[in-house]
Amino acid sequence: MTDSYAATWRQTFASTVGVEDALTELSCEAARALEVGPAATARMHNLVAISTDTASHAAVDRVLAAMAEVHPSRLVRVRLDPAAPDGVQAQASVRCHVEGDLRCPIVYETVEIATGGNAGRHLAEIVAPVLEADLPVVLWWTGHPPFGDPAFEELLPLVDRLLLDSAALGSTGLRALADVLPTSPPVVDLAWGRLRPWRETIAAAFDHPPLDSAIREVRAVEIDVAGASVEGRLLAGWLAVKLGWQVARPLAGGRVGRGAFVRSGAVIPLVLAKEDGPAAIRRLAIEAGGYHLALTARGDWADVRLARDDLLLSEQRLPLVIPDDATLVSRALMRGGRDRDWEAAMSVTAILVSP
Amino acid sequence: MTDNPLRAGDGNERVAPPAVLVIFGSTGDLAHRKLLPALYNLLVDGLLPSSFAIAAVGRRAETDDDVRAQARQSVANFSRRRLDEDRWRRFAAMLRYVQMQLDAPDDYARLAQFLAALDVECGTRGNRLFYLSVPPSLFPVIVERLGDAGLAREHDNFVRIIVEKPFGHDLASAVTLNEQIHRVFAERQVFRIDHYLGKETVQNLLVLRFGNGILEPIWNRRYVDHCQITVAETLGIGSRAAYYEEAGALRDMVANHMMQLVSLVGMEPPVDLHADSVRDEKVKLLRSIEPIGPAQFATVVRGQYTAGWLGGQPVPGYREEPGVAPTSTTETYFAVRLTIDNWRWAGVPFYLRHGKRLPKRVTEIAIQFKQPPRQFFQTPGEEPAPNVLVLRIQPDEGISLRLVAKQPGPAIRLQNVTLDFLYRTAFDVEPPEAYERLLLDCLLGDSTLFARRDEIETMWRIYDAVLARQHDDPALAIHPYPAGSWGPAAADALIAADGRAWRRP
């Protein structure tokens, strides 16, 4: 076994009952066919990825493909189409990957399910038979999770972690998400992951003089976002939580507009401005302690300028690589527990976008 | 850093604080193979702050650009992450070269000025980390000169020093070295690096032992028959003859790396995971090990490889290696039976073996459990194998548990089966290199994975009599073994005398 190679075995079913037995059988078949010893199954989680329209089907498939052929999960891929004929089609497959320097082949299990009609309203009963016992279940619901819909709500008791992207949510969706947080499984938000480089770069700017002593003296925040980006709101929510601000005036326009925070009686104006271009945060400016800090995104870099009274004090270029969704989903699988920072930031954001 | 509220939570607290890392011996093998690639990977992972600088110290007349060009080659050749041009530019901007003679006091005054200028330029806030990647003979003079130049003093800043092994060559020299260091640096400033402790599996030992409820109740003399720790290498000594002739297997591997493993396997649960709580328990365990005096020399086997075949290739014997004396009595193999005199391990031997030119490269810890009190399923001539928990440190880091199962069929026939956990397949991520973790910990001031003074001295105390008499006491004579074998027959006899056998890893 000196070369890397891979092969796939498949079997199709009209129900998800029996699929798990088939996975075991297919793994044995793979090991026999490859004439290798017992295979190790890459299983740290059950990843249940659900998409509900053609565009998101394709987007999820791209992400899963970009996560490489390998990810340490039993993957349950559900294409839910309420308009499709009633029923379930399930396909079990194992992909056996052998690396030259590894002692044994690795098996990756995938269950692909297409469902619609009345059957599609019983997602919990469709998914439950194909979940590997004792492993955490991560539910990745692409698009807008249907909070309150029985099909979605019945899935949640099976789930240890809910993966979503708050960038897909409008103001109403954000408020609905904030409302369910106390009772939902721990949530991992892809938008929060995309904000991480921003959060780190902002935090780094306040690590050392002169801004370290000015951090409690923020006077104003401006965030420029492009396209349909809604992550600026969450970034503002994060700053508010970390610096002990309360929402004094919600954003007038929901996604963009003017709002304000307050801390110890002092009002901190917030401006969320919109630019043209692909969805992204473009610029953040903070007035603090008489200093003006501006971070401007330029590709994978941020220009960080610090000025006082229009006098430029320093200028730096720092990396600002926004991870792609495949990276974010991979990271989400490795997370555990509640992200209290995100929950707090989301709660503030929901207030910020309230009418 | 901790007073920056934006840093609290979200894992951001593991980002290193602003600092200058000063590498003495920056042109050496360690710096090029390990340190610079590790620093580059920390940068790629976003774990270095923007206010960070690396001062590469060397004796040659070179420029910043020369050092950057060499470092680029190191990263290209040895980094686990491929070289990315954007990130490289940022990393290169952190790198500066400082030419100095390591024993010249004036050069340390210049170094102090240089570092002060870097603080202004890069915002490194007076935080310094001195890395002694130089031969041990230079440790004392560098430490003394740093002290004389006022470079060890802390005010609002931190100053730390990383010392690479060997930490002395016996107990007396370790005590002397520690005293020399302590004349300038307080113990809390000293980080003695043992890269074994930076390996994921070694760190996982603590998680395995104290994060799983099922293991602690059986991790003792009542259930464990014995423990075997094996560090086997296929390589010979390469170009390290001068060093190895002085060191040998005991000093090079057993007395430090392997004793770290012993202490992690055998220690009591710490009261918490603070550095000193963990290290207190490790030292307690080491102090429970009976030092090997002349009366225990029979529990030691020293070996030396002779010419043989390894993987189908002929290889020379140790004494034929370039730079090795033809009459050398340096051991390339060392096996020992350790006795731990405490309540947990009384009567449970710990067998350690390390050798060069063995058939496989493998490092593992094997905990062999006692057999059930009654054997119902014994087939004549087929003794059921005992349960063994194996912690593999390299290669293929992972854990396996050997059980006995019934073979399918009408008769009760037993078969050994293995439950296997492989890090690479389970997590499907590449773990960081040991030096990445250790450099970051040092920058963060977390000394849990670094050896404390008393730890080092207690380790040496166990082997001090062996080291003192190994070249002239007949009981410690060298046993030859052919390259490609699992060591000398005397080592087999050592464990066989207890009714046991070495595992075949």
PDB file of N, CA, C and O in Angstrom, chain A residues 104-129:
ATOM      1  N   CYS A 104      -4.112   1.640   7.712  1.00  0.00           N
ATOM      2  CA  CYS A 104      -5.380   1.027   7.356  1.00  0.00           C
ATOM      3  C   CYS A 104      -6.189   1.996   6.505  1.00  0.00           C
ATOM      4  O   CYS A 104      -5.971   3.197   6.538  1.00  0.00           O
ATOM      5  N   PRO A 105      -7.149   1.461   5.729  1.00  0.00           N
ATOM      6  CA  PRO A 105      -7.993   2.348   4.926  1.00  0.00           C
ATOM      7  C   PRO A 105      -8.985   3.092   5.816  1.00  0.00           C
ATOM      8  O   PRO A 105      -9.361   2.612   6.880  1.00  0.00           O
ATOM      9  N   ILE A 106      -9.398   4.247   5.349  1.00  0.00           N
ATOM     10  CA  ILE A 106     -10.393   5.020   6.088  1.00  0.00           C
ATOM     11  C   ILE A 106     -11.694   4.975   5.301  1.00  0.00           C
ATOM     12  O   ILE A 106     -11.694   5.167   4.083  1.00  0.00           O
ATOM     13  N   VAL A 107     -12.765   4.739   6.006  1.00  0.00           N
ATOM     14  CA  VAL A 107     -14.069   4.645   5.357  1.00  0.00           C
ATOM     15  C   VAL A 107     -14.899   5.871   5.712  1.00  0.00           C
ATOM     16  O   VAL A 107     -14.963   6.268   6.875  1.00  0.00           O
ATOM     17  N   TYR A 108     -15.483   6.482   4.695  1.00  0.00           N
ATOM     18  CA  TYR A 108     -16.367   7.624   4.898  1.00  0.00           C
ATOM     19  C   TYR A 108     -17.758   7.230   4.463  1.00  0.00           C
ATOM     20  O   TYR A 108     -17.954   6.753   3.344  1.00  0.00           O
ATOM     21  N   GLU A 109     -18.724   7.432   5.361  1.00  0.00           N
ATOM     22  CA  GLU A 109     -20.087   6.964   5.099  1.00  0.00           C
ATOM     23  C   GLU A 109     -20.979   8.150   4.726  1.00  0.00           C
ATOM     24  O   GLU A 109     -20.947   9.182   5.401  1.00  0.00           O
ATOM     25  N   THR A 110     -21.777   7.954   3.692  1.00  0.00           N
ATOM     26  CA  THR A 110     -22.717   8.994   3.284  1.00  0.00           C
ATOM     27  C   THR A 110     -24.084   8.368   3.039  1.00  0.00           C
ATOM     28  O   THR A 110     -24.183   7.294   2.433  1.00  0.00           O
ATOM     29  N   VAL A 111     -25.100   9.039   3.550  1.00  0.00           N
ATOM     30  CA  VAL A 111     -26.469   8.647   3.232  1.00  0.00           C
ATOM     31  C   VAL A 111     -27.108   9.845   2.546  1.00  0.00           C
ATOM     32  O   VAL A 111     -27.175  10.931   3.133  1.00  0.00           O
ATOM     33  N   GLU A 112     -27.528   9.654   1.299  1.00  0.00           N
ATOM     34  CA  GLU A 112     -28.183  10.746   0.562  1.00  0.00           C
ATOM     35  C   GLU A 112     -29.668  10.469   0.507  1.00  0.00           C
ATOM     36  O   GLU A 112     -30.090   9.378   0.108  1.00  0.00           O
ATOM     37  N   ILE A 113     -30.437  11.454   0.921  1.00  0.00           N
ATOM     38  CA  ILE A 113     -31.889  11.284   1.010  1.00  0.00           C
ATOM     39  C   ILE A 113     -32.558  12.401   0.222  1.00  0.00           C
ATOM     40  O   ILE A 113     -32.228  13.574   0.397  1.00  0.00           O
ATOM     41  N   ALA A 114     -33.487  12.005  -0.618  1.00  0.00           N
ATOM     42  CA  ALA A 114     -34.337  12.991  -1.291  1.00  0.00           C
ATOM     43  C   ALA A 114     -35.762  12.725  -0.820  1.00  0.00           C
ATOM     44  O   ALA A 114     -36.223  11.582  -0.811  1.00  0.00           O
ATOM     45  N   THR A 115     -36.423  13.775  -0.367  1.00  0.00           N
ATOM     46  CA  THR A 115     -37.773  13.566   0.151  1.00  0.00           C
ATOM     47  C   THR A 115     -38.659  14.758  -0.183  1.00  0.00           C
ATOM     48  O   THR A 115     -38.172  15.874  -0.393  1.00  0.00           O
ATOM     49  N   GLY A 116     -39.944  14.513  -0.193  1.00  0.00           N
ATOM     50  CA  GLY A 116     -40.891  15.582  -0.481  1.00  0.00           C
ATOM     51  C   GLY A 116     -42.292  15.140  -0.100  1.00  0.00           C
ATOM     52  O   GLY A 116     -42.498  14.035   0.447  1.00  0.00           O
ATOM     53  N   GLY A 117     -43.257  15.983  -0.383  1.00  0.00           N
ATOM     54  CA  GLY A 117     -44.651  15.670  -0.075  1.00  0.00           C
ATOM     55  C   GLY A 117     -44.855  15.473   1.413  1.00  0.00           C
ATOM     56  O   GLY A 117     -44.169  16.057   2.249  1.00  0.00           O
ATOM     57  N   ASN A 118     -45.774  14.599   1.744  1.00  0.00           N
ATOM     58  CA  ASN A 118     -46.100  14.362   3.148  1.00  0.00           C
ATOM     59  C   ASN A 118     -44.922  13.757   3.906  1.00  0.00           C
ATOM     60  O   ASN A 118     -44.661  14.085   5.067  1.00  0.00           O
ATOM     61  N   ALA A 119     -44.176  12.881   3.234  1.00  0.00           N
ATOM     62  CA  ALA A 119     -43.023  12.257   3.887  1.00  0.00           C
ATOM     63  C   ALA A 119     -42.022  13.316   4.348  1.00  0.00           C
ATOM     64  O   ALA A 119     -41.417  13.200   5.422  1.00  0.00           O
ATOM     65  N   GLY A 120     -41.880  14.357   3.555  1.00  0.00           N
ATOM     66  CA  GLY A 120     -40.927  15.412   3.884  1.00  0.00           C
ATOM     67  C   GLY A 120     -41.296  16.191   5.121  1.00  0.00           C
ATOM     68  O   GLY A 120     -40.484  16.950   5.653  1.00  0.00           O
ATOM     69  N   ARG A 121     -42.520  15.994   5.608  1.00  0.00           N
ATOM     70  CA  ARG A 121     -42.912  16.659   6.853  1.00  0.00           C
ATOM     71  C   ARG A 121     -42.566  15.808   8.067  1.00  0.00           C
ATOM     72  O   ARG A 121     -42.925  16.140   9.191  1.00  0.00           O
ATOM     73  N   HIS A 122     -41.884  14.685   7.854  1.00  0.00           N
ATOM     74  CA  HIS A 122     -41.504  13.796   8.971  1.00  0.00           C
ATOM     75  C   HIS A 122     -39.993  13.584   8.961  1.00  0.00           C
ATOM     76  O   HIS A 122     -39.498  12.466   8.939  1.00  0.00           O
ATOM     77  N   LEU A 123     -39.289  14.692   8.981  1.00  0.00           N
ATOM     78  CA  LEU A 123     -37.822  14.625   8.864  1.00  0.00           C
ATOM     79  C   LEU A 123     -37.182  13.841  10.006  1.00  0.00           C
ATOM     80  O   LEU A 123     -36.214  13.099   9.796  1.00  0.00           O
ATOM     81  N   ALA A 124     -37.696  14.009  11.198  1.00  0.00           N
ATOM     82  CA  ALA A 124     -37.085  13.318  12.343  1.00  0.00           C
ATOM     83  C   ALA A 124     -37.156  11.808  12.144  1.00  0.00           C
ATOM     84  O   ALA A 124     -36.185  11.087  12.403  1.00  0.00           O
ATOM     85  N   GLU A 125     -38.318  11.346  11.658  1.00  0.00           N
ATOM     86  CA  GLU A 125     -38.470   9.899  11.464  1.00  0.00           C
ATOM     87  C   GLU A 125     -37.621   9.399  10.286  1.00  0.00           C
ATOM     88  O   GLU A 125     -37.224   8.237  10.251  1.00  0.00           O
ATOM     89  N   ILE A 126     -37.334  10.286   9.339  1.00  0.00           N
ATOM     90  CA  ILE A 126     -36.486   9.893   8.205  1.00  0.00           C
ATOM     91  C   ILE A 126     -35.022   9.807   8.627  1.00  0.00           C
ATOM     92  O   ILE A 126     -34.294   8.878   8.260  1.00  0.00           O
ATOM     93  N   VAL A 127     -34.615  10.751   9.432  1.00  0.00           N
ATOM     94  CA  VAL A 127     -33.196  10.858   9.779  1.00  0.00           C
ATOM     95  C   VAL A 127     -32.803   9.892  10.900  1.00  0.00           C
ATOM     96  O   VAL A 127     -31.706   9.306  10.887  1.00  0.00           O
ATOM     97  N   ALA A 128     -33.681   9.734  11.877  1.00  0.00           N
ATOM     98  CA  ALA A 128     -33.316   8.964  13.081  1.00  0.00           C
ATOM     99  C   ALA A 128     -32.724   7.580  12.780  1.00  0.00           C
ATOM    100  O   ALA A 128     -31.732   7.185  13.412  1.00  0.00           O
ATOM    101  N   PRO A 129     -33.280   6.816  11.815  1.00  0.00           N
ATOM    102  CA  PRO A 129     -32.725   5.464  11.619  1.00  0.00           C
ATOM    103  C   PRO A 129     -31.293   5.438  11.070  1.00  0.00           C
ATOM    104  O   PRO A 129     -30.635   4.398  11.115  1.00  0.00           O
TER     105      PRO A 129
END
